[in-house]
Structure formats: structure tokens, C-alpha cells
Amino acid sequence: MQQHESLYRVSYADTDKMGRVYYANYLVICERARTEFLRDVGYPYRRMETEGFFFPVRQCSVRYFGWAEYDDLLVCRSSISRMRHATLTIATEISRSGEDKTLVVGEVELACVNADGKPPVLPEALREAVKGYVKG
Amino acid sequence: MQQHESLYRVSYADTDKMGRVYYANYLVICERARTEFLRDVGYPYRRMETEGFFFPVRQCSVRYFGWAEYDDLLVCRSSISRMRHATLTIATEISRSGEDKTLVVGEVELACVNADGKPPVLPEALREAVKGYVKG
Amino acid sequence: MQQHESLYRVSYADTDKMGRVYYANYLVICERARTEFLRDVGYPYRRMETEGFFFPVRQCSVRYFGWAEYDDLLVCRSSISRMRHATLTIATEISRSGEDKTLVVGEVELACVNADGKPPVLPEALREAVKGYVKG
Amino acid sequence: MQQHESLYRVSYADTDKMGRVYYANYLVICERARTEFLRDVGYPYRRMETEGFFFPVRQCSVRYFGWAEYDDLLVCRSSISRMRHATLTIATEISRSGEDKTLVVGEVELACVNADGKPPVLPEALREAVKGYVKG
């Protein structure tokens, strides 16, 4: 199983008065990571929207094992933890660049919705494109 | 000249690692304050959008004389610092509830834009509704 | 079992290009709701920090059954879904004011951490203060 | 006069219901741009804080000539529009990658503050490092 990697630099805006990234902002980082993931496998999210597919979030969860601080360079490793008929669950593991320890894991379940009202189903080509990233 | 008053409670999300409200977030507080201002004079922004008027921001400025901290209850005093043919500039002075000192002043120039392509102009009734709040 | 209620007005800043509240921002709304909850039972979070207690988030999850839009007035109903030796899990149900349908449920597990390095444990008085809000 | 260039990819979180970057979020983009600017001239902001220098924002302004949308790749060109004894004003021009049109210009005046209470003054070496970027 492969993981997609992208980088993120923590800004001042991301932090809170504890001096760490505010708990909800890891979900913003996860959004960036999965956008790059989908772009790199050939499915830019923007284009999917243009083609009438939307991927609203059905549920998400975040587990915090550590924390990131201002100016940290983070590595985001994304993979598919579950692929169903009409949903895709993307897990993103966040760690500091050059360190092993996983700081935060976010999991986001996206539902596929078609603007034209057809019964929603993950586009076959998308399914194909990400299959190397599906967790064992 | 009147000022419109609204309250805002600083959340953890608003703060940054300095332990204060992050500089850009005062503009979010100003947005909330002017929304309440327009609602209270009878022009809920949501309804204006429904009627085809949009008010994109043309320019804004913020001056920082102090800072707000987590859990502070803020008073936002809004008034019109300039009203032109097709623009409205709303100034919002932010202070801590029960204190005189102004912490931050935000000024936001909104342009009136009509969705139907007519030459933009501030609706006369809006002009009338806010005239008691125009400075000097 | 009681639920604590607080209100929240959706701002423009909360929304995204889908015209709805951005998925991570519900966690900011949950933070506001639990702050008001703790304040109202006599445990302002700010004071707990002053007294050397911190409550970092260990994990959280959000389920989305609907969505909130710009200018919606939301009701946030908070209760304790689990209370352990050193952790507190607060569930917040978010719906539109005057409507029954639950739009979003956020659950946040807070760990109690003492700044002085003593083994962390929920303060007994806090435990007492929230016990009427513990779920079944 | 040189300009420092950095890139920024617009996320879903940055947008609002108009489908564009929310007006306050350009200031977050400016913060990222000036952080990279200072890093690249040898003055990482994080290190300056460690050495006891802080740079709170005294005032800022943003002018909007256009707007950025979801997934746009932005180029941020930063330079010094004013350098005084104890303040530094950084201007950041934001445009879409590959396009000439400037969408937004943010100007942020930073005051230099020493944690040790000495009269604030811009570190001489910082002054030296950025002098090639001072406007006309």
C-alpha cells in the first residue's frame, strides 16, 4: 500500500494561545493533503466539481498524539482507509518533517454526490486511480 | 451621530501563539459587527443578497492600539465613516466590555454591486436606514 | 439528563464555496458551545487555565447529517457523553433555531492536564458541577 | 528594487459562500508570504522570537482589485514599502500564477518589540538583510 506525501508549513494563523496548532485546523491541513493527493492521481477536486461531482464530508475524526507548532514543516501521508460504493475514507497521518512520530491522524469520509441527481457512485476511473493507496 | 453596538466573545480559535487575537481575525469580528448593524437597521445582509445586491469589500484597514485575549467579551461600535454613490465605509471600534480604551479599529469599504448588471448604486432605502450613523 | 444550550450565528467567514459552513468550522462552534457550558456550570475555562489545569483535545469526531448556511442562528446542545478519571467527552448537537433536525454532532474528548506535573485527574468540583449533564 | 516571491495554493477553507477567498484570509496569505520572505533573507521569524524580538502588527490595509478562487495557485510578491527606526512595512502583491493582473495588495506595518524592555529598534542585521527589497 502506498501513501501520498505532501508538505505543509504551519503559519501563525494556525496556532492558538497554547502555542500549538488549534485542534480544528488539522482538518484544514487534511483538506489540503487530500486535495494534493487527488490532484497527483489525476483527479483534481476542482475538475470533479466542474464535471458535476461533489464530495461533501459525511463524518470525520481526529486523534491527537502530539502537536505541531508555529513554523513546523509537516509531512502529511494520505491513503484510503475505506472505499465503498459511494464513499471514500481518506486517512492523513501528520508528522514533523524528518521525525518518525505521528502527531495527528485525521480520517475523513467523503460521500460522492452527483449534481444531476443520478444515484451517487464513485466514478470508476477515480476508483481505479486511487486503488494503489487503499489500506490492506 | 449614533453608533451601533454588538458583543463578541473571543474564542480559542481566534487566538494565536502570542495569546492574543490573531491580527486578521479582527476583520472577522468586524464582519459580524456590521452584519448585526445592518440587521438592526432593517437591512439583513442575507436578504440583500436574495434581492440581488452584493457588497464585496473594496478595501479595508485595521489599526491596532491594544489587543484582545481569550474569553474577553468585546464591544463592537459600528458607524458609517463615509457614504458615497455606490460605496459604504463602515468603521468598527472594538474595546473590552466595561473598559474605555479602544483596542482595534477596523474600516471596511463595501461596494454595492447589482447581480442584474445595472449600474451599481446604494439602495435609497438602505441609505435612509443608516443615515443616523453617518460620521460628522 | 440535561443539555446545555447556547446560540451561535453563522458568519460569512464560517462558510465555504459550497455556501455552507466549512466542515472544520463546526469544531470551532463546538469549542464555543463547551466554553459557555463550562462557564454556566461555574467552571470558566479561562479560570481553570489560571489555576493550572489545561484540557487539550485527545480526539474528536464530527458527524454531518445536514448543513448550516450563512446567517443561520444555531442552537448548540451540549452534554457529557463520557466522564472518566482524567478525561471528559463533551457531545454537542447543532441544529437550526426553531427546527428539530440535528445538522451536526461533534464529540470532543478532553484530557485533564495539570501544569504542576501531578498525575492528571478531573477536579472533583468540576465532576460534581457537570454531573447533571452526563448521558444515561 | 527586488521582490520576494512565494507561492500559495487556495484551499476550500479559504473560500466563502461567494466562491472566492474570504476578505480577511488574504492577510493570512500575506503572513505566510512575509514569513517566507524573512526566512529567505536569513531572518526566520521563529528565530527572532527565540532571540527576544517580536513583531506585532501596528496597522494593516488591504486593497482588492480582483479575487482568488478555490485551488488557484497564487504568486505573492513581497517588498518593503517603508523602513523606519523601529517599524517595517511589508507590502505583498498577490496575483494568479502566470497572470499579470494584481488581485490584492496587502500592506502590514510591523513594530519591533524587545522582550527585555530595551527601547525597540529594528536589528541592524535585519535592516541590512532586507535593504535590497526596499521600495524606491
Coordinates of C-alpha atoms in Angstrom, one line a residue:
Chain A
M1 CA 0.0 0.0 0.0
Q2 CA 1.3 3.4 -1.0
Q3 CA 0.9 6.7 0.9
H4 CA 0.7 10.0 -0.8
E5 CA 3.0 12.7 0.7
S6 CA 2.6 16.4 0.8
L7 CA 4.2 19.2 2.9
Y8 CA 2.6 21.9 5.0
R9 CA 4.2 24.8 6.8
V10 CA 2.4 25.9 10.0
S11 CA 1.5 29.6 9.9
Y12 CA 0.8 31.9 12.9
A13 CA -2.8 31.8 11.9
D14 CA -2.9 28.1 12.6
T15 CA -1.8 28.4 16.2
D16 CA -3.7 29.2 19.3
K17 CA -2.8 30.6 22.7
M18 CA -1.3 27.2 23.8
G19 CA 1.3 27.9 21.1
R20 CA 0.2 24.9 19.1
V21 CA -1.9 24.3 16.0
Y22 CA -5.6 24.7 17.0
Y23 CA -7.4 21.4 17.1
A24 CA -9.8 22.1 14.3
N25 CA -7.0 23.4 12.0
Y26 CA -5.6 19.9 11.5
L27 CA -8.8 19.3 9.4
V28 CA -7.8 22.2 7.2
I29 CA -4.4 20.6 6.8
C30 CA -6.1 17.3 6.0
E31 CA -8.2 19.0 3.3
R32 CA -5.0 20.4 1.7
A33 CA -3.4 17.0 1.8
R34 CA -6.2 15.1 0.2
T35 CA -6.6 17.9 -2.5
E36 CA -2.9 17.3 -3.4
F37 CA -3.4 13.5 -3.2
L38 CA -6.4 13.6 -5.7
R39 CA -4.5 16.1 -7.9
D40 CA -1.5 13.8 -8.1
V41 CA -3.5 10.7 -9.0
G42 CA -5.1 12.7 -11.8
Y43 CA -8.4 13.8 -10.1
P44 CA -8.1 17.4 -9.3
Y45 CA -11.1 18.2 -7.0
R46 CA -11.8 21.4 -8.8
R47 CA -12.3 19.5 -12.0
M48 CA -14.5 16.9 -10.4
E49 CA -16.8 19.8 -9.3
T50 CA -16.8 21.2 -12.8
E51 CA -17.9 17.7 -14.0
G52 CA -20.8 17.7 -11.5
F53 CA -19.3 15.6 -8.7
F54 CA -19.3 16.8 -5.2
F55 CA -17.7 15.2 -2.2
P56 CA -19.3 16.5 1.0
V57 CA -17.9 15.2 4.2
R58 CA -20.1 12.7 6.0
Q59 CA -18.0 12.2 9.1
C60 CA -14.6 12.8 10.3
S61 CA -12.4 12.1 13.3
V62 CA -9.1 13.3 14.5
R63 CA -6.8 11.7 17.1
Y64 CA -4.1 13.8 18.7
F65 CA -0.9 12.0 19.8
G66 CA 1.3 15.2 19.9
W67 CA 1.1 18.6 18.4
A68 CA 2.6 20.8 15.8
E69 CA 4.0 24.3 16.5
Y70 CA 4.5 27.5 14.6
D71 CA 6.7 27.2 11.6
D72 CA 7.0 23.4 11.8
L73 CA 7.2 21.8 8.4
L74 CA 4.8 18.9 8.4
V75 CA 4.6 15.8 6.3
C76 CA 1.1 14.6 5.5
R77 CA 0.8 11.0 4.4
S78 CA -2.6 10.2 2.9
S79 CA -4.1 6.9 2.0
I80 CA -7.6 5.3 1.5
S81 CA -8.7 3.6 4.7
R82 CA -12.0 2.5 3.2
M83 CA -13.6 2.6 -0.3
R84 CA -17.3 1.8 -0.6
H85 CA -19.9 2.1 -3.4
A86 CA -20.4 5.8 -2.9
T87 CA -18.0 6.8 -0.2
L88 CA -14.3 7.2 0.2
T89 CA -12.5 7.5 3.5
I90 CA -9.1 9.2 3.4
A91 CA -6.7 8.9 6.3
T92 CA -4.0 11.5 6.7
E93 CA -1.1 11.0 9.1
I94 CA 0.7 14.2 10.1
S95 CA 4.2 14.3 11.4
R96 CA 7.1 16.7 11.6
S97 CA 9.4 16.6 8.6
G98 CA 12.4 14.4 9.5
E99 CA 10.7 12.8 12.5
D100 CA 9.0 9.5 12.8
K101 CA 6.4 10.2 15.5
T102 CA 2.9 10.6 14.2
L103 CA 1.4 13.8 15.7
V104 CA -2.1 13.7 14.5
V105 CA -4.3 11.3 12.4
G106 CA -7.3 12.7 10.6
E107 CA -9.9 10.5 8.9
V108 CA -12.5 11.9 6.6
E109 CA -15.3 10.1 5.0
L110 CA -16.4 11.7 1.7
A111 CA -19.7 10.9 0.0
C112 CA -19.9 11.1 -3.7
V113 CA -22.8 13.3 -4.8
N114 CA -23.8 13.9 -8.4
A115 CA -25.2 17.3 -9.3
D116 CA -27.5 15.8 -11.9
G117 CA -29.4 13.7 -9.4
K118 CA -28.2 10.3 -10.6
P119 CA -27.7 7.8 -7.8
P120 CA -24.3 8.6 -6.4
V121 CA -21.5 6.3 -7.0
L122 CA -17.7 6.8 -7.0
P123 CA -16.5 7.4 -10.6
E124 CA -14.9 4.2 -11.8
A125 CA -11.8 6.0 -13.0
L126 CA -11.3 7.6 -9.6
R127 CA -11.7 4.2 -8.0
E128 CA -9.0 2.9 -10.4
A129 CA -6.7 5.9 -9.8
V130 CA -6.5 5.5 -6.1
K131 CA -6.5 1.8 -5.8
G132 CA -2.8 1.6 -5.0
Y133 CA -3.4 3.7 -1.9
V134 CA -6.1 1.5 -0.4
K135 CA -5.2 0.1 3.0
G136 CA -4.7 -3.6 3.2
Chain B
M1 CA -24.1 60.5 15.4
Q2 CA -25.1 57.1 16.7
Q3 CA -23.0 54.0 16.9
H4 CA -24.4 50.5 16.7
E5 CA -23.3 48.2 19.4
S6 CA -22.8 44.4 19.3
L7 CA -21.0 42.0 21.5
Y8 CA -18.4 39.3 20.7
R9 CA -16.8 36.7 22.9
V10 CA -13.3 35.8 21.9
S11 CA -12.8 32.0 21.3
Y12 CA -9.7 29.8 21.5
A13 CA -9.8 29.7 17.7
D14 CA -9.4 33.4 17.4
T15 CA -6.1 33.5 19.3
D16 CA -2.6 32.8 18.2
K17 CA 0.6 31.8 19.9
M18 CA 1.1 35.3 21.3
G19 CA -2.0 34.6 23.4
R20 CA -4.0 37.3 21.6
V21 CA -6.5 37.6 18.8
Y22 CA -4.7 36.9 15.5
Y23 CA -4.5 40.1 13.5
A24 CA -6.6 39.0 10.6
N25 CA -9.4 37.8 12.9
Y26 CA -10.4 41.3 13.9
L27 CA -11.7 41.6 10.4
V28 CA -14.0 38.6 11.1
I29 CA -15.2 40.3 14.2
C30 CA -15.9 43.5 12.1
E31 CA -17.8 41.4 9.6
R32 CA -20.0 40.1 12.4
A33 CA -20.5 43.6 13.8
R34 CA -21.6 45.1 10.5
T35 CA -23.9 42.2 9.9
E36 CA -25.7 42.9 13.2
F37 CA -25.6 46.6 12.4
L38 CA -27.3 46.1 9.0
R39 CA -29.8 43.6 10.5
D40 CA -30.8 46.1 13.3
V41 CA -31.4 49.0 10.8
G42 CA -33.7 46.6 8.8
Y43 CA -31.3 45.5 6.1
P44 CA -30.2 41.9 6.8
Y45 CA -27.3 41.2 4.5
R46 CA -28.7 37.8 3.7
R47 CA -31.9 39.4 2.4
M48 CA -29.9 41.9 0.3
E49 CA -28.2 39.0 -1.4
T50 CA -31.5 37.4 -2.1
E51 CA -32.7 40.7 -3.7
G52 CA -29.6 40.7 -5.9
F53 CA -27.4 43.1 -4.1
F54 CA -23.8 42.1 -3.2
F55 CA -21.4 44.1 -1.1
P56 CA -17.9 43.0 -1.9
V57 CA -15.1 44.6 0.1
R58 CA -13.0 47.1 -2.0
Q59 CA -10.5 48.0 0.7
C60 CA -10.1 47.7 4.4
S61 CA -7.7 48.8 7.1
V62 CA -7.1 47.9 10.7
R63 CA -5.3 49.9 13.3
Y64 CA -4.1 48.1 16.5
F65 CA -3.8 50.1 19.7
G66 CA -4.0 47.1 22.0
W67 CA -5.2 43.5 21.8
A68 CA -8.0 41.2 22.9
E69 CA -7.4 37.9 24.7
Y70 CA -9.1 34.6 25.0
D71 CA -12.6 34.8 26.5
D72 CA -12.7 38.6 26.5
L73 CA -16.1 40.0 25.9
L74 CA -15.7 42.7 23.3
V75 CA -18.0 45.6 22.4
C76 CA -18.0 46.5 18.7
R77 CA -19.2 50.0 17.9
S78 CA -20.0 50.5 14.3
S79 CA -20.8 53.6 12.3
I80 CA -20.6 54.9 8.7
S81 CA -17.4 56.8 8.1
R82 CA -18.2 57.5 4.5
M83 CA -21.2 57.1 2.2
R84 CA -20.8 57.6 -1.5
H85 CA -22.9 56.9 -4.5
A86 CA -22.1 53.2 -4.7
T87 CA -19.9 52.6 -1.6
L88 CA -20.3 52.5 2.1
T89 CA -17.4 52.6 4.5
I90 CA -18.2 51.1 7.9
A91 CA -15.9 51.7 10.9
T92 CA -15.9 49.4 13.8
E93 CA -14.3 50.3 17.1
I94 CA -13.5 47.3 19.3
S95 CA -13.0 47.5 23.0
R96 CA -13.3 45.3 26.1
S97 CA -16.7 45.4 27.7
G98 CA -16.7 47.8 30.6
E99 CA -13.5 49.5 29.5
D100 CA -13.0 52.7 27.6
K101 CA -9.8 52.0 25.7
T102 CA -10.3 51.3 22.1
L103 CA -8.2 48.2 21.2
V104 CA -8.7 48.0 17.5
V105 CA -10.4 50.0 14.8
G106 CA -11.3 48.3 11.5
E107 CA -12.6 50.2 8.5
V108 CA -14.1 48.4 5.6
E109 CA -15.3 49.9 2.3
L110 CA -18.1 48.0 0.7
A111 CA -19.0 48.4 -2.9
C112 CA -22.6 47.9 -3.9
V113 CA -22.9 45.5 -6.8
N114 CA -26.2 44.5 -8.6
A115 CA -26.4 41.0 -9.8
D116 CA -28.6 42.1 -12.8
G117 CA -25.8 44.3 -14.2
K118 CA -27.5 47.6 -13.6
P119 CA -25.1 50.4 -12.7
P120 CA -24.4 49.9 -9.0
V121 CA -25.8 52.3 -6.5
L122 CA -26.6 52.1 -2.9
P123 CA -30.3 51.3 -2.5
E124 CA -32.0 54.5 -1.4
A125 CA -33.8 52.8 1.5
L126 CA -30.5 51.5 2.8
R127 CA -29.1 55.0 2.6
E128 CA -32.0 56.2 4.6
A129 CA -31.8 53.5 7.2
V130 CA -28.2 54.1 8.1
K131 CA -28.1 57.9 7.9
G132 CA -28.3 58.4 11.6
Y133 CA -25.0 56.5 11.9
V134 CA -23.0 58.6 9.4
K135 CA -20.0 60.3 11.0
G136 CA -19.5 64.0 11.1
Chain C
M1 CA -30.1 14.2 31.7
Q2 CA -29.8 17.9 31.0
Q3 CA -28.4 19.6 27.9
H4 CA -26.7 22.9 28.0
E5 CA -27.9 25.3 25.3
S6 CA -26.1 28.1 23.6
L7 CA -26.7 30.1 20.4
Y8 CA -24.4 30.8 17.5
R9 CA -24.8 33.0 14.5
V10 CA -23.1 31.7 11.3
S11 CA -20.8 34.4 9.8
Y12 CA -19.5 34.8 6.2
A13 CA -16.1 33.7 7.5
D14 CA -17.6 30.3 8.5
T15 CA -18.8 29.4 5.0
D16 CA -17.1 27.9 2.1
K17 CA -17.7 28.0 -1.7
M18 CA -20.5 25.4 -1.3
G19 CA -22.4 28.1 0.6
R20 CA -22.4 26.1 3.8
V21 CA -20.3 26.1 7.0
Y22 CA -16.9 24.6 6.2
Y23 CA -16.6 21.2 7.8
A24 CA -13.8 22.1 10.2
N25 CA -15.6 25.2 11.5
Y26 CA -18.2 23.1 13.3
L27 CA -15.4 22.2 15.7
V28 CA -14.9 25.9 16.4
I29 CA -18.7 26.2 17.1
C30 CA -18.3 23.2 19.4
E31 CA -15.5 24.9 21.2
R32 CA -17.7 28.0 21.8
A33 CA -20.5 25.8 23.0
R34 CA -18.5 23.9 25.6
T35 CA -16.9 27.1 26.8
E36 CA -20.3 28.5 27.5
F37 CA -21.3 25.2 29.0
L38 CA -18.4 25.2 31.4
R39 CA -18.9 28.9 32.3
D40 CA -22.6 28.3 33.1
V41 CA -21.9 25.4 35.5
G42 CA -19.3 27.6 37.3
Y43 CA -16.1 26.4 35.6
P44 CA -14.9 29.1 33.2
Y45 CA -12.2 27.6 31.1
R46 CA -10.1 30.7 31.4
R47 CA -10.1 30.4 35.2
M48 CA -9.2 26.7 35.0
E49 CA -6.1 27.6 33.0
T50 CA -5.2 30.3 35.6
E51 CA -5.5 27.6 38.2
G52 CA -3.1 25.4 36.3
F53 CA -5.5 23.0 34.6
F54 CA -5.4 22.5 30.9
F55 CA -7.7 20.5 28.7
P56 CA -6.1 19.5 25.5
V57 CA -8.2 17.6 23.0
R58 CA -7.3 13.9 22.7
Q59 CA -9.7 13.0 20.0
C60 CA -12.8 14.3 18.3
S61 CA -15.3 13.3 15.7
V62 CA -18.0 15.0 13.8
R63 CA -21.0 13.5 12.0
Y64 CA -22.8 15.6 9.4
F65 CA -26.5 15.0 8.8
G66 CA -27.1 18.3 7.2
W67 CA -25.5 21.7 7.0
A68 CA -25.8 25.2 8.3
E69 CA -25.8 28.3 6.0
Y70 CA -24.8 31.9 6.2
D71 CA -26.7 33.9 8.9
D72 CA -28.4 30.8 10.3
L73 CA -29.0 31.0 14.0
L74 CA -27.8 27.7 15.5
V75 CA -28.7 26.1 18.8
C76 CA -25.9 24.1 20.3
R77 CA -26.9 21.5 22.9
S78 CA -24.0 20.1 24.9
S79 CA -23.8 17.3 27.3
I80 CA -21.3 14.8 28.7
S81 CA -21.2 11.6 26.8
R82 CA -18.4 10.1 28.9
M83 CA -16.6 11.0 32.1
R84 CA -13.5 9.1 33.1
H85 CA -10.8 9.5 35.7
A86 CA -8.9 12.1 33.7
T87 CA -11.0 12.7 30.6
L88 CA -14.2 14.3 29.7
T89 CA -16.1 13.8 26.5
I90 CA -18.5 16.5 25.5
A91 CA -21.0 16.0 22.8
T92 CA -22.6 19.0 21.1
E93 CA -25.6 18.7 18.8
I94 CA -26.1 21.5 16.4
S95 CA -29.5 22.4 14.9
R96 CA -31.1 25.5 13.4
S97 CA -33.0 27.5 15.9
G98 CA -36.7 26.6 15.8
E99 CA -36.1 23.4 13.9
D100 CA -35.9 19.8 15.2
K101 CA -33.4 18.3 12.8
T102 CA -29.9 17.8 14.1
L103 CA -27.5 19.0 11.5
V104 CA -24.2 18.1 13.0
V105 CA -22.9 16.3 16.1
G106 CA -19.5 16.9 17.4
E107 CA -17.8 14.9 20.1
V108 CA -14.6 16.0 21.8
E109 CA -12.6 14.2 24.3
L110 CA -10.7 16.5 26.6
A111 CA -7.8 15.2 28.8
C112 CA -7.2 17.0 32.1
V113 CA -3.6 18.0 32.4
N114 CA -2.0 19.7 35.5
A115 CA 0.7 22.3 34.8
D116 CA 2.4 21.3 38.0
G117 CA 3.1 17.7 36.8
K118 CA 0.8 16.0 39.3
P119 CA -1.0 13.0 37.9
P120 CA -3.8 14.4 35.9
V121 CA -7.3 13.9 37.3
L122 CA -10.6 15.8 36.7
P123 CA -11.1 18.3 39.6
E124 CA -13.7 16.8 41.9
A125 CA -15.7 20.0 41.9
L126 CA -15.8 20.1 38.1
R127 CA -17.0 16.5 38.2
E128 CA -19.7 17.5 40.6
A129 CA -20.7 20.6 38.6
V130 CA -21.4 18.7 35.3
K131 CA -22.9 15.5 36.7
G132 CA -26.4 16.6 35.8
Y133 CA -25.3 16.7 32.2
V134 CA -23.9 13.2 32.0
K135 CA -25.6 11.0 29.4
G136 CA -27.6 7.9 30.6
Chain D
M1 CA 14.3 47.0 -6.1
Q2 CA 13.7 43.3 -5.7
Q3 CA 10.6 41.5 -4.8
H4 CA 10.5 38.2 -2.9
E5 CA 8.3 35.6 -4.4
S6 CA 6.4 32.8 -2.8
L7 CA 3.5 30.5 -3.8
Y8 CA 0.2 29.8 -2.2
R9 CA -2.5 27.3 -3.1
V10 CA -6.0 28.4 -2.2
S11 CA -7.8 25.8 -0.1
Y12 CA -11.5 25.2 0.4
A13 CA -11.1 26.6 3.9
D14 CA -10.0 29.9 2.4
T15 CA -13.2 30.5 0.4
D16 CA -16.5 31.8 1.4
K17 CA -20.0 31.5 0.0
M18 CA -19.2 33.9 -2.8
G19 CA -16.9 31.2 -4.1
R20 CA -13.8 33.4 -3.5
V21 CA -11.2 33.8 -0.9
Y22 CA -12.8 35.5 2.2
Y23 CA -11.5 39.1 2.5
A24 CA -9.7 38.5 5.9
N25 CA -7.9 35.4 4.6
Y26 CA -5.7 37.5 2.3
L27 CA -4.0 38.7 5.4
V28 CA -3.2 35.1 6.4
I29 CA -1.7 34.7 2.9
C30 CA 0.3 37.9 3.5
E31 CA 1.6 36.5 6.8
R32 CA 2.8 33.3 5.0
A33 CA 4.4 35.4 2.3
R34 CA 6.4 37.6 4.7
T35 CA 7.4 34.6 6.8
E36 CA 9.0 33.1 3.7
F37 CA 10.5 36.4 2.8
L38 CA 12.2 36.8 6.2
R39 CA 13.3 33.2 6.1
D40 CA 14.9 33.6 2.7
V41 CA 16.8 36.7 3.7
G42 CA 18.2 34.8 6.7
Y43 CA 15.8 36.1 9.4
P44 CA 13.4 33.3 10.2
Y45 CA 10.6 34.8 12.3
R46 CA 10.7 31.9 14.7
R47 CA 14.3 32.5 15.5
M48 CA 13.7 36.2 16.0
E49 CA 11.1 35.3 18.7
T50 CA 13.6 32.9 20.3
E51 CA 16.1 35.8 20.4
G52 CA 13.6 38.0 22.1
F53 CA 12.3 40.1 19.2
F54 CA 8.6 40.3 18.5
F55 CA 6.9 42.0 15.6
P56 CA 3.3 42.8 16.4
V57 CA 1.2 44.3 13.7
R58 CA 0.5 48.1 14.2
Q59 CA -1.7 48.6 11.2
C60 CA -2.6 46.9 8.0
S61 CA -4.6 47.6 4.9
V62 CA -5.8 45.5 2.0
R63 CA -6.9 46.7 -1.4
Y64 CA -9.0 44.3 -3.6
F65 CA -8.8 44.7 -7.3
G66 CA -10.0 41.2 -8.1
W67 CA -10.3 37.9 -6.3
A68 CA -8.8 34.5 -6.0
E69 CA -10.8 31.3 -6.2
Y70 CA -10.6 27.7 -4.9
D71 CA -7.5 25.9 -6.0
D72 CA -5.9 28.9 -7.6
L73 CA -2.1 28.9 -7.4
L74 CA -1.1 32.4 -6.2
V75 CA 2.1 34.3 -6.5
C76 CA 2.9 36.6 -3.6
R77 CA 5.5 39.3 -4.3
S78 CA 6.7 41.0 -1.1
S79 CA 8.9 44.0 -0.7
I80 CA 9.5 46.7 2.0
S81 CA 7.3 49.8 1.4
R82 CA 8.7 51.6 4.4
M83 CA 11.5 51.0 6.9
R84 CA 11.7 53.3 10.0
H85 CA 13.7 53.2 13.2
A86 CA 11.5 50.6 14.8
T87 CA 8.9 49.7 12.2
L88 CA 8.9 47.7 9.0
T89 CA 6.1 47.9 6.4
I90 CA 5.9 45.0 4.1
A91 CA 3.7 45.1 1.0
T92 CA 2.6 41.9 -0.6
E93 CA 1.1 41.8 -4.1
I94 CA -1.0 38.8 -4.9
S95 CA -1.7 37.5 -8.4
R96 CA -2.6 34.3 -10.0
S97 CA 0.4 32.3 -11.2
G98 CA 1.0 33.0 -14.9
E99 CA -1.2 36.1 -14.9
D100 CA -0.1 39.8 -14.7
K101 CA -3.1 41.2 -13.0
T102 CA -2.7 42.1 -9.4
L103 CA -5.7 40.8 -7.4
V104 CA -5.0 42.0 -4.0
V105 CA -2.3 44.1 -2.3
G106 CA -1.8 43.8 1.5
E107 CA 0.4 46.2 3.5
V108 CA 1.3 45.4 7.0
E109 CA 3.3 47.6 9.4
L110 CA 5.2 45.6 12.0
A111 CA 6.6 47.2 15.1
C112 CA 9.8 45.7 16.5
V113 CA 9.4 45.0 20.2
N114 CA 12.2 43.6 22.5
A115 CA 11.1 41.2 25.2
D116 CA 13.8 42.6 27.5
G117 CA 12.3 46.0 27.6
K118 CA 15.1 47.8 25.8
P119 CA 13.9 50.6 23.5
P120 CA 12.7 48.8 20.4
V121 CA 14.7 49.2 17.3
L122 CA 15.0 47.1 14.1
P123 CA 18.0 44.8 14.5
E124 CA 20.8 46.3 12.3
A125 CA 21.4 42.9 10.6
L126 CA 17.8 42.6 9.7
R127 CA 17.9 46.1 8.2
E128 CA 20.9 45.1 6.2
A129 CA 19.3 41.8 5.0
V130 CA 16.2 43.4 3.6
K131 CA 17.7 46.6 2.1
G132 CA 17.6 45.2 -1.4
Y133 CA 13.8 44.9 -1.1
V134 CA 13.1 48.5 0.0
K135 CA 10.9 50.3 -2.5
G136 CA 12.2 53.4 -4.3

